[in-house]
Tab-separated table of C-alpha atoms in Angstrom:
chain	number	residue	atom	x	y	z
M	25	UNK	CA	52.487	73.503	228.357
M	26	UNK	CA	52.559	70.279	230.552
M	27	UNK	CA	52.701	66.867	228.201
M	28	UNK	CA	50.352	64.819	230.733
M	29	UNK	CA	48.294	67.814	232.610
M	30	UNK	CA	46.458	70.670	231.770
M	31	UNK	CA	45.869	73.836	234.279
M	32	UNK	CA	41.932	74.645	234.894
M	33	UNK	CA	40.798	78.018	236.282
M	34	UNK	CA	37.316	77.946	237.102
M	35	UNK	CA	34.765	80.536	237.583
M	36	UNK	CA	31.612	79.933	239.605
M	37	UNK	CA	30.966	76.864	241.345
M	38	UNK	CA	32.115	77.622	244.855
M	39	UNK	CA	30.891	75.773	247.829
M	40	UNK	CA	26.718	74.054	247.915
M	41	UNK	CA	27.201	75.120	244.164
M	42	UNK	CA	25.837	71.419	242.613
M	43	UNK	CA	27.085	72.247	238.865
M	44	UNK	CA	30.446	73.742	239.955
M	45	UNK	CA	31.031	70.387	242.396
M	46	UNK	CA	30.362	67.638	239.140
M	47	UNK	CA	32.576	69.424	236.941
M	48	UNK	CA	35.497	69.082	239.030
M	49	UNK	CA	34.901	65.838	239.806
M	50	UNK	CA	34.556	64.834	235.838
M	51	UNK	CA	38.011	67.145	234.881
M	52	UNK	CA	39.856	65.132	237.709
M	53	UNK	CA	38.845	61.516	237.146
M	54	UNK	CA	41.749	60.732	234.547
M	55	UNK	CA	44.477	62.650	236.357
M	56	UNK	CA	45.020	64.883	232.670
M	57	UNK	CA	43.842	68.375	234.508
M	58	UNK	CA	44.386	70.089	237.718
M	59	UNK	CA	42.289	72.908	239.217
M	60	UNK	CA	44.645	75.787	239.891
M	61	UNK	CA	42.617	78.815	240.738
M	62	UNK	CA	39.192	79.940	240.442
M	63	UNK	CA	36.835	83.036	241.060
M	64	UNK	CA	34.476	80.784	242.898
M	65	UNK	CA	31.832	83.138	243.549
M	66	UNK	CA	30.630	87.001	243.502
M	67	UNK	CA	30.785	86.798	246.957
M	68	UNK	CA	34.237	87.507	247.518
M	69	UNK	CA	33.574	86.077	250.986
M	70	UNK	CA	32.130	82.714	249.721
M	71	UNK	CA	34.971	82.697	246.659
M	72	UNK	CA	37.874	82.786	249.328
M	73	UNK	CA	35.923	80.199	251.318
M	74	UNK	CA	35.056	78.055	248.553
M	75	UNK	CA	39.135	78.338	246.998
M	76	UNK	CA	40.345	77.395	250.554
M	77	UNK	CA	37.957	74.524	250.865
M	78	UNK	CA	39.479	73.140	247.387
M	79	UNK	CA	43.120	73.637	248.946
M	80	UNK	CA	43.523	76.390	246.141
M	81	UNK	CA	46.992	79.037	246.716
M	82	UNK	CA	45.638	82.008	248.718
M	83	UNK	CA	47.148	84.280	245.838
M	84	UNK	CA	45.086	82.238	243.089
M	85	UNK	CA	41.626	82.821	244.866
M	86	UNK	CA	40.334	85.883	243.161
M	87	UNK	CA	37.247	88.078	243.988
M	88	UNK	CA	36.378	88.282	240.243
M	89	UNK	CA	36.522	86.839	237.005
M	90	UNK	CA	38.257	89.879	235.711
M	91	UNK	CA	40.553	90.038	238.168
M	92	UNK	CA	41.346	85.739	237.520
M	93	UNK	CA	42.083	85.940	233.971
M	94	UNK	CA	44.070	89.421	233.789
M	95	UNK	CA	46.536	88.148	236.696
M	96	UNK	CA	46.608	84.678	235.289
M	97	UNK	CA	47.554	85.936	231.743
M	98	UNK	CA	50.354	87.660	233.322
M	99	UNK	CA	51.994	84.469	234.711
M	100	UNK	CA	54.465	82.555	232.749
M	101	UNK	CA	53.177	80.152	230.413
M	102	UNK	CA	54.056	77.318	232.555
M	103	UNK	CA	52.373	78.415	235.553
M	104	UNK	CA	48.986	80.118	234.586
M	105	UNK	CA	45.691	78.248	233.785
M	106	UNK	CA	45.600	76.481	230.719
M	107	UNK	CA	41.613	76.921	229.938
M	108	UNK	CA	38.668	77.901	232.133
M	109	UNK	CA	35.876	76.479	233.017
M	110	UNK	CA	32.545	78.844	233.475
M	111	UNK	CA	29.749	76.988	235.687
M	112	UNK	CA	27.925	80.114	236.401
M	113	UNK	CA	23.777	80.569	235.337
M	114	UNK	CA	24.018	81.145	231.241
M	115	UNK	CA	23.023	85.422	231.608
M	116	UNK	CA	27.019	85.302	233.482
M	117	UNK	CA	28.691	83.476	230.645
M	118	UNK	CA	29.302	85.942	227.528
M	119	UNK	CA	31.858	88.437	229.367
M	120	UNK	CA	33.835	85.858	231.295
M	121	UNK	CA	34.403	83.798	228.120
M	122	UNK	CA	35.306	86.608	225.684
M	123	UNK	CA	37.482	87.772	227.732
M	124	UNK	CA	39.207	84.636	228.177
M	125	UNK	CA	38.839	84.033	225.010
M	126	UNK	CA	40.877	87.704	223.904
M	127	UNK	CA	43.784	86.759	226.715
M	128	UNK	CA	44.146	83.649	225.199
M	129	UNK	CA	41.947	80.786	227.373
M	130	UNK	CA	40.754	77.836	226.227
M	131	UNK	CA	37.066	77.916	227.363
M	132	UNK	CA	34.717	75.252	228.930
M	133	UNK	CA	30.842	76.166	229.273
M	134	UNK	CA	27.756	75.197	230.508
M	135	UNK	CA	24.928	75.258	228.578
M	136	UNK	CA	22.975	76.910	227.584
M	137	UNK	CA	25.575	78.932	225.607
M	138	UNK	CA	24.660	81.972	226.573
M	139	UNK	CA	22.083	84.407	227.177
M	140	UNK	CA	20.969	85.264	223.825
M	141	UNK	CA	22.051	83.704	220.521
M	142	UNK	CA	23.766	87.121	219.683
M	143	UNK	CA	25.725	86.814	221.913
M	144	UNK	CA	26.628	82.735	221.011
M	145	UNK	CA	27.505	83.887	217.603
M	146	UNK	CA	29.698	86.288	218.710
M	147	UNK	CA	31.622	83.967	220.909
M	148	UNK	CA	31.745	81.493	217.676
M	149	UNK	CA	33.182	84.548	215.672
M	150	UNK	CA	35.978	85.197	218.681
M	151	UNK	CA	36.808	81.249	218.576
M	152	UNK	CA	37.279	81.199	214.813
M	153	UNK	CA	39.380	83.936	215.248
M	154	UNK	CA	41.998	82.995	217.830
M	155	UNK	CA	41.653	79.506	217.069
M	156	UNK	CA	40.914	78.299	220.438
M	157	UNK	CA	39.305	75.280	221.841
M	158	UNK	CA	35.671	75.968	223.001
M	159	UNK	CA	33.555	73.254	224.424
M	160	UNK	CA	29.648	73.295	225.758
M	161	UNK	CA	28.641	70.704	228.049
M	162	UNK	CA	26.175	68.906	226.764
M	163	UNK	CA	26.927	65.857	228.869
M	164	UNK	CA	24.347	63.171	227.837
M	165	UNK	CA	26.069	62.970	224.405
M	166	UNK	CA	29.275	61.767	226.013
M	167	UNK	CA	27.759	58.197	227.605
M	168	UNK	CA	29.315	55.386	225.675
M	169	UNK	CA	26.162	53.480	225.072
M	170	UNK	CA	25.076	57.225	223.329
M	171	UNK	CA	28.179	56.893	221.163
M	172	UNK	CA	27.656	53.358	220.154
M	173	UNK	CA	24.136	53.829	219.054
M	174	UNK	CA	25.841	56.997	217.151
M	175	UNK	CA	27.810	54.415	215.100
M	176	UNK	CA	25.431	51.580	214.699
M	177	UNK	CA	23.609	54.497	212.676
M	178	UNK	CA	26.275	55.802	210.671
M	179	UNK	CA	27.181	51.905	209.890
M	180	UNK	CA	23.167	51.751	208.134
M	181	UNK	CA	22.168	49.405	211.083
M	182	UNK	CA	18.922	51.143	211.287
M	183	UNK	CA	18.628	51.783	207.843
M	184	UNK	CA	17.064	55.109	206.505
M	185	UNK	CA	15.629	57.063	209.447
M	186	UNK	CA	12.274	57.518	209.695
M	187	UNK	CA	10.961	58.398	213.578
M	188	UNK	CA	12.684	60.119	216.247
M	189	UNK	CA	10.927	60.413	219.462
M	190	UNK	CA	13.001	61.973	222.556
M	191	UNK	CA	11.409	62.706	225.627
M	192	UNK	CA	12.953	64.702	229.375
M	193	UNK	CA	10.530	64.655	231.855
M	194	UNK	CA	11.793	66.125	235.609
M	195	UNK	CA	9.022	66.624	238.385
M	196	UNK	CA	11.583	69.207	240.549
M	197	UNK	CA	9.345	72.038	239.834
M	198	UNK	CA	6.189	70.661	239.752
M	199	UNK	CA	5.703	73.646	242.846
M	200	UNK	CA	6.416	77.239	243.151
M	201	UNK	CA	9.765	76.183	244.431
M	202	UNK	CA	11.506	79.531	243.383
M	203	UNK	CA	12.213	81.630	246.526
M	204	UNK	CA	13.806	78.844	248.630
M	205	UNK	CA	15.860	77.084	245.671
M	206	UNK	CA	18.719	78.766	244.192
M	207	UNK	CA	18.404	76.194	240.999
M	208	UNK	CA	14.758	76.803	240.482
M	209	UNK	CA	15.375	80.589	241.319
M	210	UNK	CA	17.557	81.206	238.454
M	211	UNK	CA	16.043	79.419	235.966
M	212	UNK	CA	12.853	80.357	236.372
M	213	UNK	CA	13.788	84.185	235.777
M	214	UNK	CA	13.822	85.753	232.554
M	215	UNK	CA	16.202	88.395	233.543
M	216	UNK	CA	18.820	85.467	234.301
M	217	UNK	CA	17.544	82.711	232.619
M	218	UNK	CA	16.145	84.129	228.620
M	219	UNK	CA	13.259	83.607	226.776
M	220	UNK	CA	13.112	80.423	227.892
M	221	UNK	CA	12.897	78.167	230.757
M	222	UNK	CA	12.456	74.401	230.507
M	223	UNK	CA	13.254	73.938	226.942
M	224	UNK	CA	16.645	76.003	228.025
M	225	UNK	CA	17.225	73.863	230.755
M	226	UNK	CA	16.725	70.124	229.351
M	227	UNK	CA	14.709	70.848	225.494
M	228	UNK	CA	18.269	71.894	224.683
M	229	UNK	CA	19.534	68.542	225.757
M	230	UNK	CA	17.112	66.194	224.090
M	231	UNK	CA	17.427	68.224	220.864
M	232	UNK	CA	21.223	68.015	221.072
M	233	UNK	CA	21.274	64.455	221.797
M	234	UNK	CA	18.450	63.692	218.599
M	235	UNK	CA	20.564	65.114	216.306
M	236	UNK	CA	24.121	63.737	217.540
M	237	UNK	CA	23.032	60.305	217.383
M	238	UNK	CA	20.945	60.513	214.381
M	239	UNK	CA	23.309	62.664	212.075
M	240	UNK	CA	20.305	65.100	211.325
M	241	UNK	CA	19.667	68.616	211.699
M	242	UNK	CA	16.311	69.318	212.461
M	243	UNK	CA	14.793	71.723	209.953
M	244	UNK	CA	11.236	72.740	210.999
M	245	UNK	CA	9.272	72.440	214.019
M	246	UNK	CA	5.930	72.988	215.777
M	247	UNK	CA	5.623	73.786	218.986
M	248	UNK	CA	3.507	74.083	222.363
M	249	UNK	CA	4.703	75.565	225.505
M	250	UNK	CA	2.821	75.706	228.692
M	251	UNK	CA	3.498	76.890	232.318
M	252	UNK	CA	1.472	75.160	234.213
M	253	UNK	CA	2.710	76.568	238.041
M	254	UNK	CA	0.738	79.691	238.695
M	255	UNK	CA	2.813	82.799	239.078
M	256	UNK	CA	5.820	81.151	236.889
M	257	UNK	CA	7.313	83.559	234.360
M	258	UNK	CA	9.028	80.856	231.619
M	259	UNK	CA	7.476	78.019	230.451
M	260	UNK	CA	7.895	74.446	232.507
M	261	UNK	CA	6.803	72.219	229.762
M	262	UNK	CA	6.362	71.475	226.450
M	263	UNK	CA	6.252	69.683	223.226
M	264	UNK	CA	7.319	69.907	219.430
M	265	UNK	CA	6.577	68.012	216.871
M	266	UNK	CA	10.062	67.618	214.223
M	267	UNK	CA	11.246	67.356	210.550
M	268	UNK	CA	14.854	66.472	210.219
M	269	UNK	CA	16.919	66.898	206.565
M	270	UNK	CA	16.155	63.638	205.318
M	271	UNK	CA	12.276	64.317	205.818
M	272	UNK	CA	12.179	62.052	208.966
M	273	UNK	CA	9.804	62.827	211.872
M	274	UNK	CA	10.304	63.579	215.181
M	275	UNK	CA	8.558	64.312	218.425
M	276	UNK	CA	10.584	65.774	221.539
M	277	UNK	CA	8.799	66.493	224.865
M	278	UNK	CA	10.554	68.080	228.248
M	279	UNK	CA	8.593	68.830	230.848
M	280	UNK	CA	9.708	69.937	234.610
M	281	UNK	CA	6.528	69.673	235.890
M	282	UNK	CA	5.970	65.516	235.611
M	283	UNK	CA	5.445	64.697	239.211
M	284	UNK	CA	7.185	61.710	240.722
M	285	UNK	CA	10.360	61.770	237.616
M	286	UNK	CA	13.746	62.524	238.627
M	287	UNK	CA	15.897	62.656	235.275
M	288	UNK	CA	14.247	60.658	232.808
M	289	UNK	CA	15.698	61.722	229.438
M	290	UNK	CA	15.061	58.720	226.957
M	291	UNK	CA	15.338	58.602	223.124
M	292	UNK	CA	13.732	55.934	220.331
M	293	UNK	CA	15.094	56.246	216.745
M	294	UNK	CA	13.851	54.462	213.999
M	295	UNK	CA	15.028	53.207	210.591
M	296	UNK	CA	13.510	51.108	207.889
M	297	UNK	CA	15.403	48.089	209.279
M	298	UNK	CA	15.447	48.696	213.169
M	299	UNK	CA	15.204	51.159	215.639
M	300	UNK	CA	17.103	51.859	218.928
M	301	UNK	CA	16.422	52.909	222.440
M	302	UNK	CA	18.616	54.444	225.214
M	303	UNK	CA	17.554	55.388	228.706
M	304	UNK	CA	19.639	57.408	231.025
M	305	UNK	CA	18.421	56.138	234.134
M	306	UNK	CA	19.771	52.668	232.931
M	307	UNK	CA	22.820	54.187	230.694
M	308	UNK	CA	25.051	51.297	230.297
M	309	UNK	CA	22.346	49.257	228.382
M	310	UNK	CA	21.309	50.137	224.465
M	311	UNK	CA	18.526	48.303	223.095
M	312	UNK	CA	18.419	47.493	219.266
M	313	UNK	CA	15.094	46.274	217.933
M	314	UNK	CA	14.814	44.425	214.125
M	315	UNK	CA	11.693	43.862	212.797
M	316	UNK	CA	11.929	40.057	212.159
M	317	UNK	CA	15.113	39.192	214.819
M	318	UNK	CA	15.046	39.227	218.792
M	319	UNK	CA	15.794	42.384	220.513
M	320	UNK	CA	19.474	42.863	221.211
M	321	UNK	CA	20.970	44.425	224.178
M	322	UNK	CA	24.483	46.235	224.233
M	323	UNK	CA	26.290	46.997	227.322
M	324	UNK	CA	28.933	48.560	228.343
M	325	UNK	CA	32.151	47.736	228.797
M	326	UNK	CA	31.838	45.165	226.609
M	327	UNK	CA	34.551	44.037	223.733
M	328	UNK	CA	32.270	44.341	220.628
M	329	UNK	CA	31.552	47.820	221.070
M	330	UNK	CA	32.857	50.226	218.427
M	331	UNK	CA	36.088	51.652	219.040
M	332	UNK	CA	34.587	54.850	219.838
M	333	UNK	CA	32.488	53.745	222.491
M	334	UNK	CA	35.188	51.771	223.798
M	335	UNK	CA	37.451	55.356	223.888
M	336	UNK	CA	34.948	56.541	226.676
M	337	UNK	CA	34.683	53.667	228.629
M	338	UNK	CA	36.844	52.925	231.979
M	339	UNK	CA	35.701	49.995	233.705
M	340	UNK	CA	35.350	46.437	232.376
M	341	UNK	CA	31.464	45.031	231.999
M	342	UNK	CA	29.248	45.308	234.600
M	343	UNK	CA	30.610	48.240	236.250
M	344	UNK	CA	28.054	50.478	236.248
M	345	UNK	CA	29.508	54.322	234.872
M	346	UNK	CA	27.169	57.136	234.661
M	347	UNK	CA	26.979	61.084	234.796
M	348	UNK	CA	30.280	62.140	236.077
M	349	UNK	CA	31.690	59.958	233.961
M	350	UNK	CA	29.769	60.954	231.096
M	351	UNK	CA	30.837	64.689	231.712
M	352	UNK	CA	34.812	63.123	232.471
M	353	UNK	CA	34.411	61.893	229.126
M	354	UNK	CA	33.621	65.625	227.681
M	355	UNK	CA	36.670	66.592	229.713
M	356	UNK	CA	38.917	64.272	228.838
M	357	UNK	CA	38.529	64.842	224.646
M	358	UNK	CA	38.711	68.654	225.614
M	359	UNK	CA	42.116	67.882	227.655
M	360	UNK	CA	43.467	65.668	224.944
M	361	UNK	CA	42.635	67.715	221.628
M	362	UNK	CA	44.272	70.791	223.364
M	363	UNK	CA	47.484	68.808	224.115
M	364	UNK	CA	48.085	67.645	220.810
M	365	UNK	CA	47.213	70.402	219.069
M	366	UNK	CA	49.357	71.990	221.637
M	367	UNK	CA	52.250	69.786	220.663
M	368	UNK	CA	51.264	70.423	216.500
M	369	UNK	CA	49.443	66.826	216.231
M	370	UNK	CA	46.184	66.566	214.875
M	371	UNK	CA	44.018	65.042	217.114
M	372	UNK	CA	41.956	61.797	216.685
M	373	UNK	CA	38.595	61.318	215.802
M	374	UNK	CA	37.853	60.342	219.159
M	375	UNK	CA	39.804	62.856	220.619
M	376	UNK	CA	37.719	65.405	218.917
M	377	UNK	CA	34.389	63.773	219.708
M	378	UNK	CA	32.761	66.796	221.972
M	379	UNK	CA	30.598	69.572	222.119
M	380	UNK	CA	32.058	72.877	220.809
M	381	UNK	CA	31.092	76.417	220.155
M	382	UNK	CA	29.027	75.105	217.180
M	383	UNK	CA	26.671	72.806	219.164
M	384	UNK	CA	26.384	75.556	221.458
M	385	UNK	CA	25.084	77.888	218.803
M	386	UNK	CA	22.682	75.276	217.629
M	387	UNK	CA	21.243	74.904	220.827
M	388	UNK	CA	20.475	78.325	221.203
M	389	UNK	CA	19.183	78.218	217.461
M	390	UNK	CA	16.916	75.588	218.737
M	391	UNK	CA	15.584	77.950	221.679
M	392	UNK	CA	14.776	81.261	219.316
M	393	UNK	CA	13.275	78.678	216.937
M	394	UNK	CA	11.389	77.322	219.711
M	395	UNK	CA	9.705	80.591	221.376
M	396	UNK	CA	9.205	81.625	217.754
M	397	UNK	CA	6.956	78.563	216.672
M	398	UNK	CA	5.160	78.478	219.953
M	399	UNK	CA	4.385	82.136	219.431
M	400	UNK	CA	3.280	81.564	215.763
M	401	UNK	CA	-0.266	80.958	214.506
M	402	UNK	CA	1.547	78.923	211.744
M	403	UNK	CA	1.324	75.358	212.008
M	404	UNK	CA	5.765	74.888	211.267
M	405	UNK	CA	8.698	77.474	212.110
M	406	UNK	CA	11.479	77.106	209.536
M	407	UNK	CA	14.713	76.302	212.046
M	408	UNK	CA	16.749	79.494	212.390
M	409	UNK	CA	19.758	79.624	209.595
């Protein structure tokens, strides 16, 4: 293996595919991965269109995923892909990452995990097993000014933590937008999508990103899902109310359906000495609040930032980074803890600050715990062990 550069197969994602597009634009920002082949598409049409597009070898444009990872396990170590990345809808991502997983692929994937959290745990079994590097992209942990707020609560800023409120309103699908929009298409279908649909989509993120920068696992919830569109089959909204370990509250709300908002995940957590607030439409700012003290701003870029933060930061203050760089950030810990481990170094603390196979399980934890509470007559669902 390559000391600098990593080899990255990638499966889905071909051409007017939005996902496929951002994740190759976060693995190539700091020049430690290279795309090298890809099964683009199950068009095998669109896949050869899509690999010759990206200036991809003719012979390492496959028509299938099955077809990518058998032929690339058969190349010399030096040549073949490294790890793959799978940016297909979450009902194509169990067989493509098993079996890169059993030929010996590291393995990249969108979330949600999977399809069904059967499935996720049997992907977490395979990765204990080989020992192999698996990483979910849940990218809105990875901003800096997430991190920092991360460490300000580990360091007792806030104090004990009593409130966590974390909200993801979208409008996109406010209308039946389903038959002319691939994206909506998908995830509105049970048969592709799961059980659920809006609280698979973005719930999954704000829960993800409550307990990251909190510490907590969330232990019981209540919750209330509506689909407000007529003729929708999975829910596009809803609210729970939380309990986390340490007997804090919590209240997380996603909704698709909030006319006139684009991507307006914010989160508010508070202690018995503070609280903090983070916005990612305005990512590069942090807001700390003390009870008896002006409110403090932190910004990126910014020399009294933690040294984590600092880790996944590339431009000096007042140079605005956001989402790709966020998900370049997820990309670049993957690279670099599969290079030193690589080279039998243990990797650093920052290194190793990403989403893996366990936060992927979680998340679909989360979503069975979900549909189960909203189905419930009980007033709280115990969190799925």
């Amino acid at each position: 293996m390559s000391n600098t550069k990593l080899k990255m197969g990638m499966i889905g994602g071909g051409k007017n595919a939005f996902i496929g597009a951002v994740h190759r634009m976060a693995a190539g920002i700091d020049g430690q991965i290279e795309l090298c082949c890809g099964a683009l598409s199950a068009d095998p049409l669109v896949s050869k269109e899509s690999g010759e597009q990206l200036g991809l070898p003719s012979e390492r444009i496959y028509t299938t995923y099955q077809e990518m990872i058998q032929k690339e396990s058969e190349l010399p170590p030096t040549e073949r892909m490294n790890f793959v990345s799978i940016v297909t809808p979450n009902f194509v991502h169990f067989d493509p990452a098993m079996m890169a997983l059993e030929h010996g692929f590291h393995v990249i994937l969108e979330k949600p995990m999977t399809f069904t959290l059967e499935q996720a745990l049997l992907i977490q079994k395979k990765v204990e097993e080989t020992g192999l590097t698996c990483c979910v992209t849940y990218t809105y942990s990875a901003y800096p000014m997430v991190k920092q707020a991360q460490q300000l609560v580990k360091e007792g800023r806030l104090g004990n933590i009593r409130k966590i409120m974390v909200e993801y309103p979208q409008g996109w699908l406010s209308k039946m937008i389903e038959d002319g929009t691939t994206l909506a298409f998908w995830r509105t279908d049970p048969e592709k999508s799961g059980k659920s649909g809006c609280m698979g989509d973005i719930g999954t993120h704000a829960a993800h990103l409550a307990e990251y920068i909190s510490g907590l696992k969330i232990t019981k919830m209540c919750a209330d899902l509506q689909t407000f569109v007529n003729g929708r089959k999975l829910e596009d909204d809803g609210n729970i109310l939380l309990r986390f370990e340490n007997g804090a509250t919590g209240v997380l709300s996603a909704s698709q359906v909030a006319s006139g908002e684009e991507n307006a995940l914010k989160i508010r957590i508070y202690g018995e000495n503070g609280g903090l607030e983070w916005n990612q439409q305005d990512p590069n700012t942090l807001m700390v609040k003390q009870q008896d003290a002006p409110t403090q701003l932190f910004r990126a870029g910014q020399q009294y930032l933690s040294p984590i933060a600092k880790h996944n930061i590339r431009l000096p203050a007042g140079h605005p980074e956001g989402y790709i760089e966020a998900f370049a950030n997820i990309y670049k810990n993957f690279a670099g803890t599969i290079l030193a481990t690589s080279q039998g170094a243990v990797p650093s603390e920052e290194l190793t600050d990403f989403p893996t196979v366990a936060d992927g399980v979680r998340g679909m934890k989360f979503l069975e715990t979900v549909i189960a509470s909203a189905n419930s007559d009980q007033k709280w669902t115990d969190f799925i062990a």
